[in-house]
Amino acid sequence: ISTRGFVQTGDNVLIGGTIVLGSGTQGVIVRAIGPSLTLSEKLADPTLELRDANGTLVRSNDNWREGGQEAEIIATGIPPTNDLESAIVSQLSGNGAAYTAIVRGSTGTTGVAVVEVYALD
């Protein structure tokens, strides 16, 4: 699943949601893409948060090669193409659990970004 939008400052962020069906957990990679977009108004440096249905932070990332998940992200076969983009690999609970990915601009930057959630085998 993916969505594209204009990221502004404050509460004007880009939001994407997903629900995990079935009783088991689901491995996912969530990506916040900006610098590699072929648009003039692209978001230069996206940050990413993954939150559960209660708003609790599951994980966050700014610059996918930082934060301790670089090898896991590469192993998915779909790492972001720009080092300033953000990504998170996580095992999400099932049974209809809902999750929200939130994209902001690092240091208050604005621009167009894409948030993507891929299911992993």
XYZ file of N, CA and C in Angstrom:
363
model
N 0.857 -1.162 0.000
C 0.000 0.000 0.000
C 0.905 1.227 0.000
N 0.475 2.282 -0.677
C 1.263 3.511 -0.668
C 0.333 4.705 -0.837
N 0.843 5.844 -0.435
C 0.135 7.098 -0.656
C 1.163 8.207 -0.824
N 0.771 9.206 -1.595
C 1.660 10.340 -1.864
C 0.942 11.609 -1.443
N 1.694 12.549 -0.891
C 1.092 13.806 -0.487
C 2.149 14.861 -0.192
N 1.652 16.065 0.040
C 2.535 17.181 0.349
C 2.698 17.274 1.857
N 3.913 17.132 2.330
C 4.236 17.204 3.755
C 4.530 18.656 4.096
N 3.799 19.169 5.088
C 4.034 20.523 5.558
C 4.606 20.445 6.969
N 4.478 21.488 7.737
C 5.011 21.501 9.101
C 3.879 21.298 10.101
N 4.244 21.130 11.356
C 3.253 20.948 12.410
C 2.492 19.644 12.242
N 1.158 19.741 12.318
C 0.307 18.555 12.186
C 0.018 18.184 10.740
N 0.499 18.948 9.798
C 0.241 18.694 8.374
C 1.267 17.720 7.822
N 1.114 16.455 8.204
C 2.050 15.392 7.863
C 1.408 14.453 6.851
N 2.187 13.516 6.352
C 1.682 12.472 5.465
C 1.436 11.225 6.302
N 0.237 10.664 6.174
C -0.158 9.515 6.986
C -0.605 8.375 6.083
N -0.135 7.182 6.388
C -0.590 5.966 5.727
C -0.913 4.941 6.789
N -1.971 4.178 6.570
C -2.368 3.189 7.563
C -2.461 1.806 6.974
N -2.329 0.811 7.845
C -2.484 -0.578 7.434
C -3.074 -1.377 8.585
N -3.788 -2.435 8.233
C -4.377 -3.342 9.213
C -3.865 -4.735 8.894
N -3.405 -5.449 9.914
C -2.880 -6.799 9.730
C -3.985 -7.797 10.054
N -4.441 -8.507 9.026
C -5.484 -9.513 9.196
C -4.851 -10.872 9.493
N -5.641 -11.789 9.990
C -5.135 -13.111 10.334
C -4.599 -13.126 11.739
N -4.397 -14.334 12.254
C -4.003 -14.468 13.657
C -2.503 -14.342 13.895
N -1.694 -14.501 12.843
C -0.245 -14.441 13.012
C 0.309 -13.048 12.849
N 1.608 -12.937 13.067
C 2.279 -11.664 12.843
C 2.613 -11.514 11.362
N 2.868 -10.289 10.943
C 3.223 -10.001 9.552
C 4.477 -9.152 9.532
N 5.498 -9.628 8.834
C 6.691 -8.828 8.628
C 6.416 -7.771 7.575
N 6.878 -6.553 7.818
C 6.683 -5.453 6.877
C 7.946 -4.614 6.774
N 8.057 -3.922 5.647
C 8.986 -2.808 5.539
C 8.139 -1.591 5.224
N 8.371 -0.530 5.969
C 7.691 0.748 5.750
C 8.754 1.729 5.281
N 8.467 2.436 4.184
C 9.458 3.363 3.615
C 8.856 4.755 3.463
N 9.666 5.772 3.722
C 9.312 7.176 3.469
C 10.258 7.676 2.385
N 9.704 7.929 1.214
C 10.494 8.266 0.033
C 10.292 9.735 -0.316
N 11.359 10.432 -0.618
C 11.282 11.840 -1.011
C 12.366 12.216 -1.992
N 13.638 12.152 -1.573
C 14.725 12.608 -2.430
C 14.820 11.895 -3.783
N 14.413 10.633 -3.858
C 14.532 9.905 -5.119
C 13.341 10.106 -6.056
N 12.336 10.855 -5.617
C 11.198 11.149 -6.494
C 11.635 12.095 -7.609
N 11.023 11.954 -8.755
C 11.354 12.817 -9.895
C 10.364 13.977 -9.973
N 10.292 14.726 -8.891
C 9.404 15.889 -8.782
C 10.219 17.091 -8.332
N 9.800 18.261 -8.745
C 10.540 19.459 -8.340
C 10.292 19.827 -6.877
N 9.136 19.495 -6.331
C 8.804 19.874 -4.950
C 8.939 18.711 -3.985
N 9.880 17.800 -4.234
C 10.024 16.613 -3.387
C 10.571 16.959 -2.004
N 10.188 16.142 -1.028
C 10.670 16.308 0.340
C 12.125 15.853 0.406
N 13.012 16.752 0.799
C 14.454 16.494 0.737
C 14.944 15.481 1.771
N 14.302 15.405 2.934
C 14.805 14.543 4.001
C 13.641 14.090 4.884
N 12.941 13.011 4.499
C 11.794 12.560 5.288
C 12.203 11.804 6.551
N 11.381 11.925 7.582
C 11.504 11.095 8.773
C 10.251 10.230 8.845
N 10.350 9.110 9.556
C 9.266 8.133 9.575
C 9.011 7.651 10.986
N 7.737 7.586 11.340
C 7.315 6.973 12.603
C 6.292 5.901 12.283
N 6.344 4.776 12.991
C 5.328 3.737 12.906
C 4.677 3.640 14.278
N 3.361 3.803 14.311
C 2.622 3.805 15.576
C 1.510 2.772 15.538
N 1.186 2.218 16.718
C 0.085 1.265 16.786
C -1.235 2.004 16.948
N -2.328 1.256 17.090
C -3.667 1.848 17.150
C -3.858 2.759 18.354
N -3.056 2.584 19.393
C -3.136 3.437 20.580
C -2.256 4.674 20.471
N -1.536 4.797 19.362
C -0.630 5.926 19.177
C 0.750 5.701 19.756
N 0.992 4.495 20.268
C 2.296 4.170 20.841
C 3.318 3.991 19.729
N 4.471 4.604 19.898
C 5.531 4.496 18.903
C 6.075 3.072 18.870
N 6.000 2.435 17.701
C 6.570 1.112 17.494
C 8.056 1.257 17.163
N 8.338 2.168 16.227
C 9.719 2.429 15.822
C 9.741 3.708 15.001
N 10.887 4.385 14.966
C 11.047 5.570 14.126
C 12.387 5.489 13.406
N 12.510 6.287 12.329
C 13.749 6.294 11.580
C 13.910 7.606 10.834
N 15.141 8.058 10.754
C 15.545 9.181 9.919
C 16.852 8.750 9.264
N 16.839 8.596 7.964
C 17.995 8.119 7.198
C 18.175 6.615 7.414
N 17.712 5.830 6.464
C 17.553 4.390 6.627
C 18.838 3.631 6.953
N 19.991 4.156 6.603
C 21.243 3.455 6.923
C 21.649 3.645 8.384
N 20.942 4.523 9.088
C 21.209 4.775 10.505
C 20.088 4.160 11.341
N 20.365 3.855 12.571
C 19.335 3.351 13.469
C 19.378 1.860 13.725
N 20.354 1.163 13.150
C 20.548 -0.230 13.491
C 19.804 -1.255 12.658
N 19.094 -0.835 11.610
C 18.360 -1.804 10.798
C 18.860 -1.901 9.357
N 20.003 -1.340 9.051
C 20.486 -1.294 7.669
C 20.520 -2.687 7.029
N 21.075 -3.682 7.702
C 21.176 -5.026 7.126
C 19.796 -5.635 6.892
N 18.874 -5.446 7.841
C 17.509 -5.962 7.680
C 16.803 -5.305 6.503
N 16.992 -4.015 6.344
C 16.360 -3.276 5.253
C 16.917 -3.738 3.911
N 18.220 -3.902 3.822
C 18.838 -4.396 2.584
C 18.340 -5.806 2.267
N 18.197 -6.646 3.292
C 17.764 -8.031 3.097
C 16.350 -8.141 2.517
N 15.553 -7.105 2.649
C 14.201 -7.144 2.069
C 14.250 -7.103 0.551
N 15.343 -6.613 -0.019
C 15.456 -6.477 -1.461
C 14.901 -5.179 -2.008
N 14.343 -4.353 -1.132
C 13.772 -3.070 -1.579
C 14.178 -1.915 -0.663
N 15.483 -1.761 -0.422
C 15.900 -0.614 0.393
C 15.669 0.680 -0.389
N 15.481 1.793 0.299
C 15.392 3.077 -0.409
C 16.657 3.325 -1.225
N 16.528 4.099 -2.286
C 17.680 4.356 -3.157
C 18.491 5.573 -2.735
N 17.963 6.368 -1.811
C 18.666 7.555 -1.335
C 18.880 7.422 0.169
N 20.086 7.693 0.643
C 20.420 7.528 2.057
C 19.612 8.430 2.986
N 19.046 9.526 2.489
C 18.252 10.427 3.323
C 16.827 9.923 3.520
N 16.418 8.920 2.753
C 15.074 8.367 2.911
C 15.037 7.476 4.140
N 13.836 7.189 4.626
C 13.687 6.453 5.879
C 13.003 5.124 5.634
N 13.326 4.146 6.488
C 12.703 2.830 6.387
C 12.725 2.137 7.741
N 11.726 1.282 7.942
C 11.584 0.504 9.172
C 11.180 -0.907 8.774
N 11.822 -1.908 9.360
C 11.395 -3.295 9.233
C 10.840 -3.696 10.591
N 9.653 -4.339 10.574
C 9.037 -4.712 11.841
C 8.148 -5.925 11.669
N 7.936 -6.652 12.750
C 6.950 -7.723 12.815
C 5.731 -7.135 13.521
N 4.606 -7.081 12.802
C 3.398 -6.479 13.348
C 2.408 -7.557 13.774
N 1.753 -7.329 14.895
C 0.745 -8.259 15.397
C -0.459 -8.300 14.468
N -1.100 -9.459 14.410
C -2.274 -9.638 13.566
C -3.573 -9.410 14.309
N -4.604 -10.174 13.945
C -5.935 -10.082 14.544
C -6.569 -8.719 14.349
N -6.374 -8.117 13.186
C -6.989 -6.828 12.889
C -6.290 -5.638 13.525
N -5.051 -5.825 13.951
C -4.306 -4.715 14.567
C -4.024 -3.640 13.519
N -4.231 -2.393 13.900
C -4.053 -1.250 12.998
C -2.769 -0.510 13.331
N -2.123 -0.020 12.286
C -0.867 0.714 12.423
C -0.912 1.943 11.528
N -0.202 2.979 11.948
C -0.139 4.227 11.203
C 1.315 4.609 10.978
N 1.635 4.934 9.729
C 2.966 5.448 9.386
C 2.838 6.951 9.189
N 3.723 7.717 9.818
C 3.683 9.178 9.769
C 4.997 9.687 9.198
N 4.894 10.506 8.146
C 6.068 11.085 7.497
C 6.100 12.578 7.775
N 7.241 13.043 8.239
C 7.488 14.469 8.466
C 8.771 14.852 7.735
N 8.979 16.133 7.587
C 10.237 16.618 7.040
C 11.226 16.852 8.161
N 12.431 16.342 7.993
C 13.472 16.570 8.987
C 13.726 18.065 9.115
N 13.846 18.530 10.316
C 14.083 19.950 10.648
C 13.066 20.883 9.994
N 11.817 20.406 9.900
C 10.737 21.272 9.422
C 10.681 21.495 7.931
N 11.366 20.672 7.143
C 11.310 20.844 5.697
C 9.959 20.390 5.166
N 9.608 20.855 3.973
C 8.335 20.516 3.350
C 8.563 19.993 1.937
N 7.551 19.314 1.409
C 7.627 18.814 0.041
C 6.812 17.549 -0.135
N 6.787 17.045 -1.352
C 6.027 15.845 -1.688
C 6.817 14.603 -1.272
N 6.116 13.651 -0.656
C 6.725 12.392 -0.241
C 5.755 11.252 -0.519
N 6.288 10.054 -0.465
C 5.491 8.824 -0.596
C 5.761 7.968 0.632
N 4.706 7.413 1.204
C 4.866 6.443 2.273
C 4.356 5.112 1.733
N 5.141 4.031 1.960
C 4.826 2.716 1.425
C 4.922 1.668 2.536
N 4.020 0.684 2.479
C 4.086 -0.457 3.379
C 4.050 -1.708 2.521
N 5.093 -2.535 2.644
C 5.196 -3.794 1.907
C 5.140 -4.956 2.888
N 4.330 -5.968 2.583
C 4.344 -7.204 3.361
C 5.563 -8.012 2.944
N 6.224 -8.629 3.912
C 7.392 -9.457 3.655
C 7.027 -10.917 3.881
N 7.676 -11.812 3.142
C 7.438 -13.265 3.328
C 8.062 -13.738 4.602
